[in-house]
PDB file of C-alpha atoms in Angstrom:
ATOM      1  CA  MET A   1      56.323 -44.207 -62.630  1.00  0.00           C
ATOM      2  CA  ASN A   2      57.498 -45.782 -59.431  1.00  0.00           C
ATOM      3  CA  HIS A   3      57.581 -42.690 -56.620  1.00  0.00           C
ATOM      4  CA  LYS A   4      58.552 -45.019 -54.056  1.00  0.00           C
ATOM      5  CA  ARG A   5      61.051 -44.308 -51.255  1.00  0.00           C
ATOM      6  CA  LYS A   6      61.903 -47.430 -48.953  1.00  0.00           C
ATOM      7  CA  LEU A   7      60.509 -46.703 -45.948  1.00  0.00           C
ATOM      8  CA  ASN A   8      61.418 -47.713 -42.198  1.00  0.00           C
ATOM      9  CA  LEU A   9      57.761 -48.431 -41.320  1.00  0.00           C
ATOM     10  CA  LYS A  10      58.937 -49.503 -37.598  1.00  0.00           C
ATOM     11  CA  LYS A  11      60.602 -46.089 -36.904  1.00  0.00           C
ATOM     12  CA  GLN A  12      58.180 -44.455 -38.730  1.00  0.00           C
ATOM     13  CA  LEU A  13      55.431 -45.985 -36.646  1.00  0.00           C
ATOM     14  CA  ALA A  14      57.251 -45.635 -33.622  1.00  0.00           C
ATOM     15  CA  CYS A  15      57.442 -41.651 -34.073  1.00  0.00           C
ATOM     16  CA  ILE A  16      53.159 -41.614 -34.765  1.00  0.00           C
ATOM     17  CA  TYR A  17      52.936 -42.896 -32.058  1.00  0.00           C
ATOM     18  CA  THR A  18      55.108 -41.002 -30.009  1.00  0.00           C
ATOM     19  CA  ALA A  19      52.994 -37.723 -31.247  1.00  0.00           C
ATOM     20  CA  ASP A  20      49.772 -39.616 -30.655  1.00  0.00           C
ATOM     21  CA  PHE A  21      50.397 -40.133 -27.178  1.00  0.00           C
ATOM     22  CA  PHE A  22      51.930 -36.359 -26.051  1.00  0.00           C
ATOM     23  CA  SER A  23      49.028 -35.233 -28.424  1.00  0.00           C
ATOM     24  CA  GLY A  24      46.580 -36.782 -27.056  1.00  0.00           C
ATOM     25  CA  LEU A  25      47.724 -35.642 -22.980  1.00  0.00           C
ATOM     26  CA  ARG A  26      45.807 -32.554 -23.539  1.00  0.00           C
ATOM     27  CA  ILE A  27      45.996 -32.079 -19.939  1.00  0.00           C
ATOM     28  CA  THR A  28      43.993 -28.916 -19.536  1.00  0.00           C
ATOM     29  CA  ASP A  29      41.068 -30.458 -21.369  1.00  0.00           C
ATOM     30  CA  ALA A  30      39.813 -31.498 -18.130  1.00  0.00           C
ATOM     31  CA  VAL A  31      39.431 -28.425 -16.331  1.00  0.00           C
ATOM     32  CA  TRP A  32      39.984 -25.551 -18.722  1.00  0.00           C
ATOM     33  CA  VAL A  33      36.132 -24.198 -17.728  1.00  0.00           C
ATOM     34  CA  ALA A  34      37.436 -23.919 -13.970  1.00  0.00           C
ATOM     35  CA  LEU A  35      40.459 -22.464 -14.414  1.00  0.00           C
ATOM     36  CA  LEU A  36      38.817 -19.556 -16.401  1.00  0.00           C
ATOM     37  CA  ALA A  37      36.262 -19.726 -14.457  1.00  0.00           C
ATOM     38  CA  ALA A  38      38.684 -19.255 -10.781  1.00  0.00           C
ATOM     39  CA  ARG A  39      40.197 -16.200 -12.605  1.00  0.00           C
ATOM     40  CA  GLY A  40      36.847 -14.395 -12.887  1.00  0.00           C
ATOM     41  CA  PHE A  41      35.646 -15.048 -16.629  1.00  0.00           C
ATOM     42  CA  SER A  42      31.893 -15.433 -16.477  1.00  0.00           C
ATOM     43  CA  LEU A  43      30.298 -18.611 -17.814  1.00  0.00           C
ATOM     44  CA  TRP A  44      28.749 -17.041 -20.797  1.00  0.00           C
ATOM     45  CA  GLU A  45      32.689 -15.291 -21.449  1.00  0.00           C
ATOM     46  CA  ILE A  46      33.669 -18.718 -21.371  1.00  0.00           C
ATOM     47  CA  GLY A  47      30.557 -19.961 -23.679  1.00  0.00           C
ATOM     48  CA  LEU A  48      31.968 -17.135 -25.974  1.00  0.00           C
ATOM     49  CA  ALA A  49      35.424 -18.460 -26.407  1.00  0.00           C
ATOM     50  CA  GLU A  50      34.271 -22.010 -26.953  1.00  0.00           C
ATOM     51  CA  SER A  51      32.102 -20.490 -29.757  1.00  0.00           C
ATOM     52  CA  VAL A  52      34.788 -19.325 -31.378  1.00  0.00           C
ATOM     53  CA  PHE A  53      36.649 -22.727 -31.013  1.00  0.00           C
ATOM     54  CA  HIS A  54      33.748 -24.491 -33.025  1.00  0.00           C
ATOM     55  CA  VAL A  55      33.148 -21.485 -35.945  1.00  0.00           C
ATOM     56  CA  VAL A  56      37.156 -21.865 -36.088  1.00  0.00           C
ATOM     57  CA  SER A  57      36.813 -25.533 -36.492  1.00  0.00           C
ATOM     58  CA  LEU A  58      33.600 -25.163 -38.765  1.00  0.00           C
ATOM     59  CA  LEU A  59      35.237 -23.205 -41.269  1.00  0.00           C
ATOM     60  CA  CYS A  60      39.132 -24.306 -41.216  1.00  0.00           C
ATOM     61  CA  GLU A  61      38.263 -28.327 -41.376  1.00  0.00           C
ATOM     62  CA  VAL A  62      38.088 -28.544 -45.379  1.00  0.00           C
ATOM     63  CA  PRO A  63      40.573 -26.097 -46.001  1.00  0.00           C
ATOM     64  CA  SER A  64      42.927 -27.668 -43.651  1.00  0.00           C
ATOM     65  CA  GLY A  65      42.420 -30.951 -45.063  1.00  0.00           C
ATOM     66  CA  MET A  66      43.291 -29.436 -48.825  1.00  0.00           C
ATOM     67  CA  ALA A  67      46.218 -27.855 -47.422  1.00  0.00           C
ATOM     68  CA  ALA A  68      47.826 -30.941 -45.926  1.00  0.00           C
ATOM     69  CA  ASP A  69      47.029 -32.738 -49.775  1.00  0.00           C
ATOM     70  CA  LEU A  70      48.452 -29.765 -51.634  1.00  0.00           C
ATOM     71  CA  LEU A  71      51.548 -29.092 -49.012  1.00  0.00           C
ATOM     72  CA  GLY A  72      52.241 -31.962 -47.276  1.00  0.00           C
ATOM     73  CA  ARG A  73      50.982 -34.105 -44.504  1.00  0.00           C
ATOM     74  CA  LYS A  74      54.050 -33.356 -42.672  1.00  0.00           C
ATOM     75  CA  LYS A  75      54.281 -29.485 -43.077  1.00  0.00           C
ATOM     76  CA  THR A  76      50.293 -29.659 -41.796  1.00  0.00           C
ATOM     77  CA  LEU A  77      51.327 -31.713 -39.066  1.00  0.00           C
ATOM     78  CA  VAL A  78      54.051 -29.356 -37.867  1.00  0.00           C
ATOM     79  CA  SER A  79      52.294 -26.411 -38.584  1.00  0.00           C
ATOM     80  CA  GLY A  80      49.283 -27.649 -36.115  1.00  0.00           C
ATOM     81  CA  GLY A  81      52.260 -28.642 -33.542  1.00  0.00           C
ATOM     82  CA  VAL A  82      53.126 -24.808 -33.631  1.00  0.00           C
ATOM     83  CA  CYS A  83      49.622 -23.586 -33.194  1.00  0.00           C
ATOM     84  CA  MET A  84      49.053 -25.935 -30.114  1.00  0.00           C
ATOM     85  CA  VAL A  85      52.250 -24.989 -28.391  1.00  0.00           C
ATOM     86  CA  LEU A  86      51.164 -20.861 -29.272  1.00  0.00           C
ATOM     87  CA  GLN A  87      47.420 -21.350 -27.920  1.00  0.00           C
ATOM     88  CA  SER A  88      48.743 -22.931 -24.637  1.00  0.00           C
ATOM     89  CA  LEU A  89      51.421 -20.424 -24.019  1.00  0.00           C
ATOM     90  CA  LEU A  90      48.768 -17.555 -24.988  1.00  0.00           C
ATOM     91  CA  MET A  91      46.184 -19.162 -22.602  1.00  0.00           C
ATOM     92  CA  ALA A  92      48.706 -19.675 -19.954  1.00  0.00           C
ATOM     93  CA  PHE A  93      49.477 -15.242 -19.937  1.00  0.00           C
ATOM     94  CA  ALA A  94      45.948 -14.429 -21.202  1.00  0.00           C
ATOM     95  CA  SER A  95      44.409 -11.588 -18.986  1.00  0.00           C
ATOM     96  CA  ASP A  96      41.369 -10.441 -21.201  1.00  0.00           C
ATOM     97  CA  LEU A  97      38.487 -11.749 -23.078  1.00  0.00           C
ATOM     98  CA  PHE A  98      40.048 -11.136 -26.089  1.00  0.00           C
ATOM     99  CA  THR A  99      43.534 -13.198 -26.095  1.00  0.00           C
ATOM    100  CA  ILE A 100      41.528 -16.090 -24.856  1.00  0.00           C
ATOM    101  CA  CYS A 101      39.082 -16.032 -27.822  1.00  0.00           C
ATOM    102  CA  PHE A 102      42.201 -16.008 -30.095  1.00  0.00           C
ATOM    103  CA  ALA A 103      44.104 -18.530 -28.534  1.00  0.00           C
ATOM    104  CA  MET A 104      40.927 -20.545 -28.464  1.00  0.00           C
ATOM    105  CA  GLY A 105      40.539 -19.988 -32.441  1.00  0.00           C
ATOM    106  CA  LEU A 106      44.670 -21.335 -32.753  1.00  0.00           C
ATOM    107  CA  ASN A 107      43.514 -24.239 -30.815  1.00  0.00           C
ATOM    108  CA  ALA A 108      40.676 -25.002 -33.126  1.00  0.00           C
ATOM    109  CA  LEU A 109      43.117 -24.406 -36.434  1.00  0.00           C
ATOM    110  CA  ALA A 110      45.419 -26.509 -34.847  1.00  0.00           C
ATOM    111  CA  MET A 111      43.189 -29.690 -34.405  1.00  0.00           C
ATOM    112  CA  THR A 112      41.631 -29.096 -38.195  1.00  0.00           C
ATOM    113  CA  MET A 113      45.203 -29.508 -39.021  1.00  0.00           C
ATOM    114  CA  PHE A 114      45.550 -32.994 -37.111  1.00  0.00           C
ATOM    115  CA  SER A 115      42.017 -33.897 -38.324  1.00  0.00           C
ATOM    116  CA  GLY A 116      42.253 -36.637 -41.094  1.00  0.00           C
ATOM    117  CA  THR A 117      45.914 -35.676 -41.712  1.00  0.00           C
ATOM    118  CA  SER A 118      47.546 -38.137 -39.546  1.00  0.00           C
ATOM    119  CA  THR A 119      45.495 -40.811 -40.205  1.00  0.00           C
ATOM    120  CA  ALA A 120      45.612 -40.003 -44.025  1.00  0.00           C
ATOM    121  CA  LEU A 121      49.702 -40.075 -43.399  1.00  0.00           C
ATOM    122  CA  LEU A 122      49.603 -43.495 -41.341  1.00  0.00           C
ATOM    123  CA  TYR A 123      47.497 -45.349 -44.582  1.00  0.00           C
ATOM    124  CA  ASP A 124      49.678 -44.040 -47.404  1.00  0.00           C
ATOM    125  CA  SER A 125      52.851 -45.129 -44.637  1.00  0.00           C
ATOM    126  CA  LEU A 126      51.694 -48.562 -44.663  1.00  0.00           C
ATOM    127  CA  LYS A 127      50.470 -48.609 -48.364  1.00  0.00           C
ATOM    128  CA  GLN A 128      54.244 -47.531 -49.668  1.00  0.00           C
ATOM    129  CA  GLU A 129      55.299 -50.330 -47.918  1.00  0.00           C
ATOM    130  CA  GLY A 130      52.658 -52.760 -49.235  1.00  0.00           C
ATOM    131  CA  CYS A 131      51.460 -53.039 -45.453  1.00  0.00           C
ATOM    132  CA  GLU A 132      48.042 -51.732 -46.350  1.00  0.00           C
ATOM    133  CA  GLU A 133      45.819 -54.054 -44.886  1.00  0.00           C
ATOM    134  CA  GLU A 134      47.460 -54.055 -41.484  1.00  0.00           C
ATOM    135  CA  TYR A 135      45.736 -49.993 -41.392  1.00  0.00           C
ATOM    136  CA  ILE A 136      43.270 -51.157 -39.012  1.00  0.00           C
ATOM    137  CA  GLN A 137      44.944 -52.522 -36.293  1.00  0.00           C
ATOM    138  CA  VAL A 138      47.560 -50.110 -36.606  1.00  0.00           C
ATOM    139  CA  SER A 139      45.246 -47.133 -36.489  1.00  0.00           C
ATOM    140  CA  ALA A 140      43.452 -49.125 -33.066  1.00  0.00           C
ATOM    141  CA  ASN A 141      46.863 -49.077 -31.356  1.00  0.00           C
ATOM    142  CA  GLY A 142      47.253 -45.517 -32.093  1.00  0.00           C
ATOM    143  CA  SER A 143      43.781 -44.637 -31.014  1.00  0.00           C
ATOM    144  CA  GLN A 144      44.295 -46.603 -27.862  1.00  0.00           C
ATOM    145  CA  ILE A 145      47.195 -44.565 -27.578  1.00  0.00           C
ATOM    146  CA  SER A 146      45.711 -41.604 -27.628  1.00  0.00           C
ATOM    147  CA  MET A 147      42.970 -42.451 -25.625  1.00  0.00           C
ATOM    148  CA  LEU A 148      45.187 -43.692 -22.652  1.00  0.00           C
ATOM    149  CA  ALA A 149      47.108 -40.735 -22.954  1.00  0.00           C
ATOM    150  CA  ASN A 150      43.653 -38.563 -22.308  1.00  0.00           C
ATOM    151  CA  ALA A 151      42.854 -40.497 -19.391  1.00  0.00           C
ATOM    152  CA  ILE A 152      46.398 -39.622 -17.746  1.00  0.00           C
ATOM    153  CA  GLY A 153      45.780 -35.841 -18.900  1.00  0.00           C
ATOM    154  CA  SER A 154      42.825 -35.776 -17.252  1.00  0.00           C
ATOM    155  CA  MET A 155      44.348 -36.972 -13.982  1.00  0.00           C
ATOM    156  CA  ALA A 156      46.326 -33.892 -13.885  1.00  0.00           C
ATOM    157  CA  SER A 157      43.393 -31.619 -12.425  1.00  0.00           C
ATOM    158  CA  ILE A 158      44.788 -33.522  -9.144  1.00  0.00           C
ATOM    159  CA  LEU A 159      47.615 -31.304  -9.726  1.00  0.00           C
ATOM    160  CA  ASN A 160      45.921 -27.877  -9.067  1.00  0.00           C
ATOM    161  CA  ARG A 161      47.679 -26.784  -5.890  1.00  0.00           C
ATOM    162  CA  PHE A 162      50.720 -27.777  -7.159  1.00  0.00           C
ATOM    163  CA  LEU A 163      50.394 -26.035 -10.816  1.00  0.00           C
ATOM    164  CA  GLY A 164      47.796 -23.211 -10.763  1.00  0.00           C
ATOM    165  CA  TYR A 165      46.195 -21.590 -13.983  1.00  0.00           C
ATOM    166  CA  ALA A 166      49.406 -20.524 -15.515  1.00  0.00           C
ATOM    167  CA  GLY A 167      51.206 -23.792 -14.998  1.00  0.00           C
ATOM    168  CA  PHE A 168      48.822 -26.644 -16.431  1.00  0.00           C
ATOM    169  CA  TYR A 169      48.902 -24.474 -20.181  1.00  0.00           C
ATOM    170  CA  LEU A 170      52.843 -24.272 -19.725  1.00  0.00           C
ATOM    171  CA  LEU A 171      53.139 -27.919 -19.087  1.00  0.00           C
ATOM    172  CA  ASN A 172      50.574 -28.448 -21.782  1.00  0.00           C
ATOM    173  CA  ALA A 173      52.767 -26.364 -24.129  1.00  0.00           C
ATOM    174  CA  ALA A 174      55.731 -28.717 -23.117  1.00  0.00           C
ATOM    175  CA  PHE A 175      53.353 -31.775 -23.759  1.00  0.00           C
ATOM    176  CA  GLU A 176      52.532 -30.256 -27.440  1.00  0.00           C
ATOM    177  CA  GLY A 177      56.017 -29.286 -28.235  1.00  0.00           C
ATOM    178  CA  ALA A 178      57.160 -32.886 -27.673  1.00  0.00           C
ATOM    179  CA  SER A 179      54.301 -33.762 -30.088  1.00  0.00           C
ATOM    180  CA  ALA A 180      55.340 -31.354 -32.907  1.00  0.00           C
ATOM    181  CA  LEU A 181      58.915 -32.368 -32.180  1.00  0.00           C
ATOM    182  CA  ALA A 182      57.854 -35.965 -33.152  1.00  0.00           C
ATOM    183  CA  ASN A 183      56.361 -34.624 -36.238  1.00  0.00           C
ATOM    184  CA  MET A 184      59.006 -32.704 -37.136  1.00  0.00           C
ATOM    185  CA  LEU A 185      60.936 -35.586 -37.886  1.00  0.00           C
ATOM    186  CA  LEU A 186      58.554 -35.759 -40.837  1.00  0.00           C
ATOM    187  CA  ALA A 187      59.863 -32.502 -41.964  1.00  0.00           C
ATOM    188  CA  GLU A 188      63.342 -33.086 -43.501  1.00  0.00           C
ATOM    189  CA  PRO A 189      63.946 -36.902 -43.862  1.00  0.00           C
ATOM    190  CA  ILE A 190      67.725 -36.880 -43.022  1.00  0.00           C
ATOM    191  CA  ALA A 191      67.845 -40.693 -42.456  1.00  0.00           C
ATOM    192  CA  THR A 192      66.228 -43.859 -42.465  1.00  0.00           C
ATOM    193  CA  ALA A 193      66.033 -43.143 -37.996  1.00  0.00           C
ATOM    194  CA  LEU A 194      63.653 -39.963 -39.101  1.00  0.00           C
ATOM    195  CA  MET A 195      60.248 -40.190 -40.659  1.00  0.00           C
ATOM    196  CA  GLU A 196      59.244 -39.122 -43.686  1.00  0.00           C
ATOM    197  CA  GLU A 197      56.367 -38.081 -46.141  1.00  0.00           C
ATOM    198  CA  PRO A 198      55.022 -41.480 -47.982  1.00  0.00           C
ATOM    199  CA  ILE A 199      54.946 -40.890 -51.700  1.00  0.00           C
ATOM    200  CA  VAL A 200      51.938 -43.158 -53.193  1.00  0.00           C
ATOM    201  CA  THR A 201      50.167 -41.373 -56.279  1.00  0.00           C
ATOM    202  CA  GLU A 202      51.409 -38.797 -59.065  1.00  0.00           C
ATOM    203  CA  ALA A 203      50.031 -35.817 -57.274  1.00  0.00           C
ATOM    204  CA  GLN A 204      52.336 -36.270 -54.048  1.00  0.00           C
ATOM    205  CA  ALA A 205      55.049 -36.921 -56.162  1.00  0.00           C
ATOM    206  CA  SER A 206      54.480 -33.208 -58.384  1.00  0.00           C
ATOM    207  CA  ARG A 207      53.918 -31.499 -55.187  1.00  0.00           C
ATOM    208  CA  GLU A 208      57.092 -30.089 -54.559  1.00  0.00           C
ATOM    209  CA  LYS A 209      56.967 -28.984 -58.299  1.00  0.00           C
ATOM    210  CA  HIS A 210      53.893 -26.656 -58.211  1.00  0.00           C
ATOM    211  CA  PRO A 211      54.995 -23.367 -58.372  1.00  0.00           C
ATOM    212  CA  LEU A 212      53.171 -21.291 -55.606  1.00  0.00           C
ATOM    213  CA  ARG A 213      50.856 -19.205 -58.212  1.00  0.00           C
ATOM    214  CA  ALA A 214      49.544 -22.970 -59.142  1.00  0.00           C
ATOM    215  CA  LEU A 215      48.000 -23.166 -55.543  1.00  0.00           C
ATOM    216  CA  PRO A 216      44.785 -21.612 -56.406  1.00  0.00           C
ATOM    217  CA  GLU A 217      43.665 -23.773 -58.827  1.00  0.00           C
ATOM    218  CA  GLN A 218      45.074 -26.848 -56.921  1.00  0.00           C
ATOM    219  CA  PHE A 219      42.372 -25.258 -54.345  1.00  0.00           C
ATOM    220  CA  ARG A 220      39.560 -24.702 -57.024  1.00  0.00           C
ATOM    221  CA  GLN A 221      40.057 -28.649 -58.177  1.00  0.00           C
ATOM    222  CA  LEU A 222      40.014 -29.902 -54.610  1.00  0.00           C
ATOM    223  CA  VAL A 223      36.689 -27.942 -53.844  1.00  0.00           C
ATOM    224  CA  ARG A 224      34.870 -29.399 -57.263  1.00  0.00           C
ATOM    225  CA  ASP A 225      36.484 -33.132 -56.070  1.00  0.00           C
ATOM    226  CA  SER A 226      35.157 -33.195 -52.459  1.00  0.00           C
ATOM    227  CA  LEU A 227      31.897 -31.312 -53.540  1.00  0.00           C
ATOM    228  CA  HIS A 228      31.881 -34.128 -56.249  1.00  0.00           C
ATOM    229  CA  VAL A 229      32.375 -37.280 -53.440  1.00  0.00           C
ATOM    230  CA  LEU A 230      29.846 -35.485 -50.952  1.00  0.00           C
ATOM    231  CA  HIS A 231      27.219 -35.684 -54.082  1.00  0.00           C
ATOM    232  CA  THR A 232      28.381 -38.863 -54.970  1.00  0.00           C
ATOM    233  CA  CYS A 233      28.542 -40.660 -51.602  1.00  0.00           C
ATOM    234  CA  PRO A 234      25.209 -39.680 -49.265  1.00  0.00           C
ATOM    235  CA  MET A 235      26.981 -42.069 -46.484  1.00  0.00           C
ATOM    236  CA  ALA A 236      29.316 -39.677 -45.996  1.00  0.00           C
ATOM    237  CA  VAL A 237      26.973 -36.857 -45.451  1.00  0.00           C
ATOM    238  CA  LYS A 238      25.336 -38.894 -42.987  1.00  0.00           C
ATOM    239  CA  LEU A 239      27.977 -39.798 -41.026  1.00  0.00           C
ATOM    240  CA  ILE A 240      29.254 -36.357 -40.927  1.00  0.00           C
ATOM    241  CA  ALA A 241      25.567 -34.865 -39.693  1.00  0.00           C
ATOM    242  CA  SER A 242      25.502 -37.960 -36.967  1.00  0.00           C
ATOM    243  CA  SER A 243      28.863 -37.310 -35.467  1.00  0.00           C
ATOM    244  CA  ALA A 244      28.477 -33.548 -35.116  1.00  0.00           C
ATOM    245  CA  LEU A 245      24.609 -34.204 -33.661  1.00  0.00           C
ATOM    246  CA  ILE A 246      26.285 -36.687 -31.130  1.00  0.00           C
ATOM    247  CA  SER A 247      29.353 -34.793 -30.470  1.00  0.00           C
ATOM    248  CA  VAL A 248      27.819 -30.791 -30.024  1.00  0.00           C
ATOM    249  CA  PRO A 249      25.601 -31.731 -27.203  1.00  0.00           C
ATOM    250  CA  SER A 250      28.007 -34.124 -25.724  1.00  0.00           C
ATOM    251  CA  TYR A 251      30.830 -31.616 -25.475  1.00  0.00           C
ATOM    252  CA  LEU A 252      28.865 -28.816 -24.652  1.00  0.00           C
ATOM    253  CA  THR A 253      27.648 -31.296 -21.018  1.00  0.00           C
ATOM    254  CA  LYS A 254      30.898 -31.483 -20.269  1.00  0.00           C
ATOM    255  CA  MET A 255      31.801 -28.063 -20.061  1.00  0.00           C
ATOM    256  CA  PHE A 256      28.745 -27.002 -18.592  1.00  0.00           C
ATOM    257  CA  LEU A 257      29.265 -29.970 -15.972  1.00  0.00           C
ATOM    258  CA  GLN A 258      32.508 -28.319 -15.258  1.00  0.00           C
ATOM    259  CA  GLN A 259      31.213 -25.394 -13.976  1.00  0.00           C
ATOM    260  CA  ARG A 260      28.331 -26.851 -12.523  1.00  0.00           C
ATOM    261  CA  LEU A 261      30.449 -29.065 -10.258  1.00  0.00           C
ATOM    262  CA  ILE A 262      32.559 -25.919  -9.514  1.00  0.00           C
ATOM    263  CA  GLU A 263      29.491 -24.243  -8.452  1.00  0.00           C
ATOM    264  CA  LEU A 264      28.159 -27.393  -6.205  1.00  0.00           C
ATOM    265  CA  GLY A 265      31.437 -27.225  -4.030  1.00  0.00           C
ATOM    266  CA  TRP A 266      33.746 -30.224  -5.894  1.00  0.00           C
ATOM    267  CA  PRO A 267      37.109 -29.165  -5.627  1.00  0.00           C
ATOM    268  CA  THR A 268      38.920 -28.941  -9.061  1.00  0.00           C
ATOM    269  CA  GLU A 269      41.086 -32.069  -8.372  1.00  0.00           C
ATOM    270  CA  LEU A 270      38.374 -34.031  -8.397  1.00  0.00           C
ATOM    271  CA  LEU A 271      37.256 -33.056 -12.183  1.00  0.00           C
ATOM    272  CA  PHE A 272      39.179 -35.796 -13.609  1.00  0.00           C
ATOM    273  CA  LEU A 273      36.236 -38.196 -12.253  1.00  0.00           C
TER     274      LEU A 273
END
């Protein structure tokens, strides 16, 4: 059965690239530890908030991927964008550790919604138009856009004296809102100018037909399929584990380095370096 709908691939990719750029800005990444420390939070409190981020990431990474398969990539991306905006607003006005931790949890939840979902959407969009052989190049373009945006966002630390704590997070919320808006073009295919969710499998075609009561069984089936893939593809397990071993010390070094440089008298404006 053919479920293909004609996509305007050029405009589809333009929306994906736009979302990649604004999501990649993340102007608080280079200074978030320094910003919290400047507000009087101790390093152990900042570390606790960071721990919440990683625990939520660990618990939600697989379920969020399953949600993307069950409910659709477009809905998952939009939901992640909403969570990112909410977490930035909470961080902007948070006055206690509990709110900071809750915001960090929302941040982690949003990141798990983005993780894998946008790449799957990109691949299916290309596959639907018979252009899947272009995936590596197009994916590389998106990665370069995200890394460029991340570098630009890091330079926002030089605006510390102008933005202040709340200003950083409010501006971050605006950027995340722009990214969510680009993803919201997925929500309703009103015209070919808007992004659509590609449909390349029977499961995707019947996604909207599943009643809510059928979702638990669909979820259980996805769990079984995921475990089967991990069991039959040990290389995937090794790649996941090696990524964690590399990323954890790298991220912790970045986090504690911010605090140490401030203690040594570095101005916050130079943290983008």
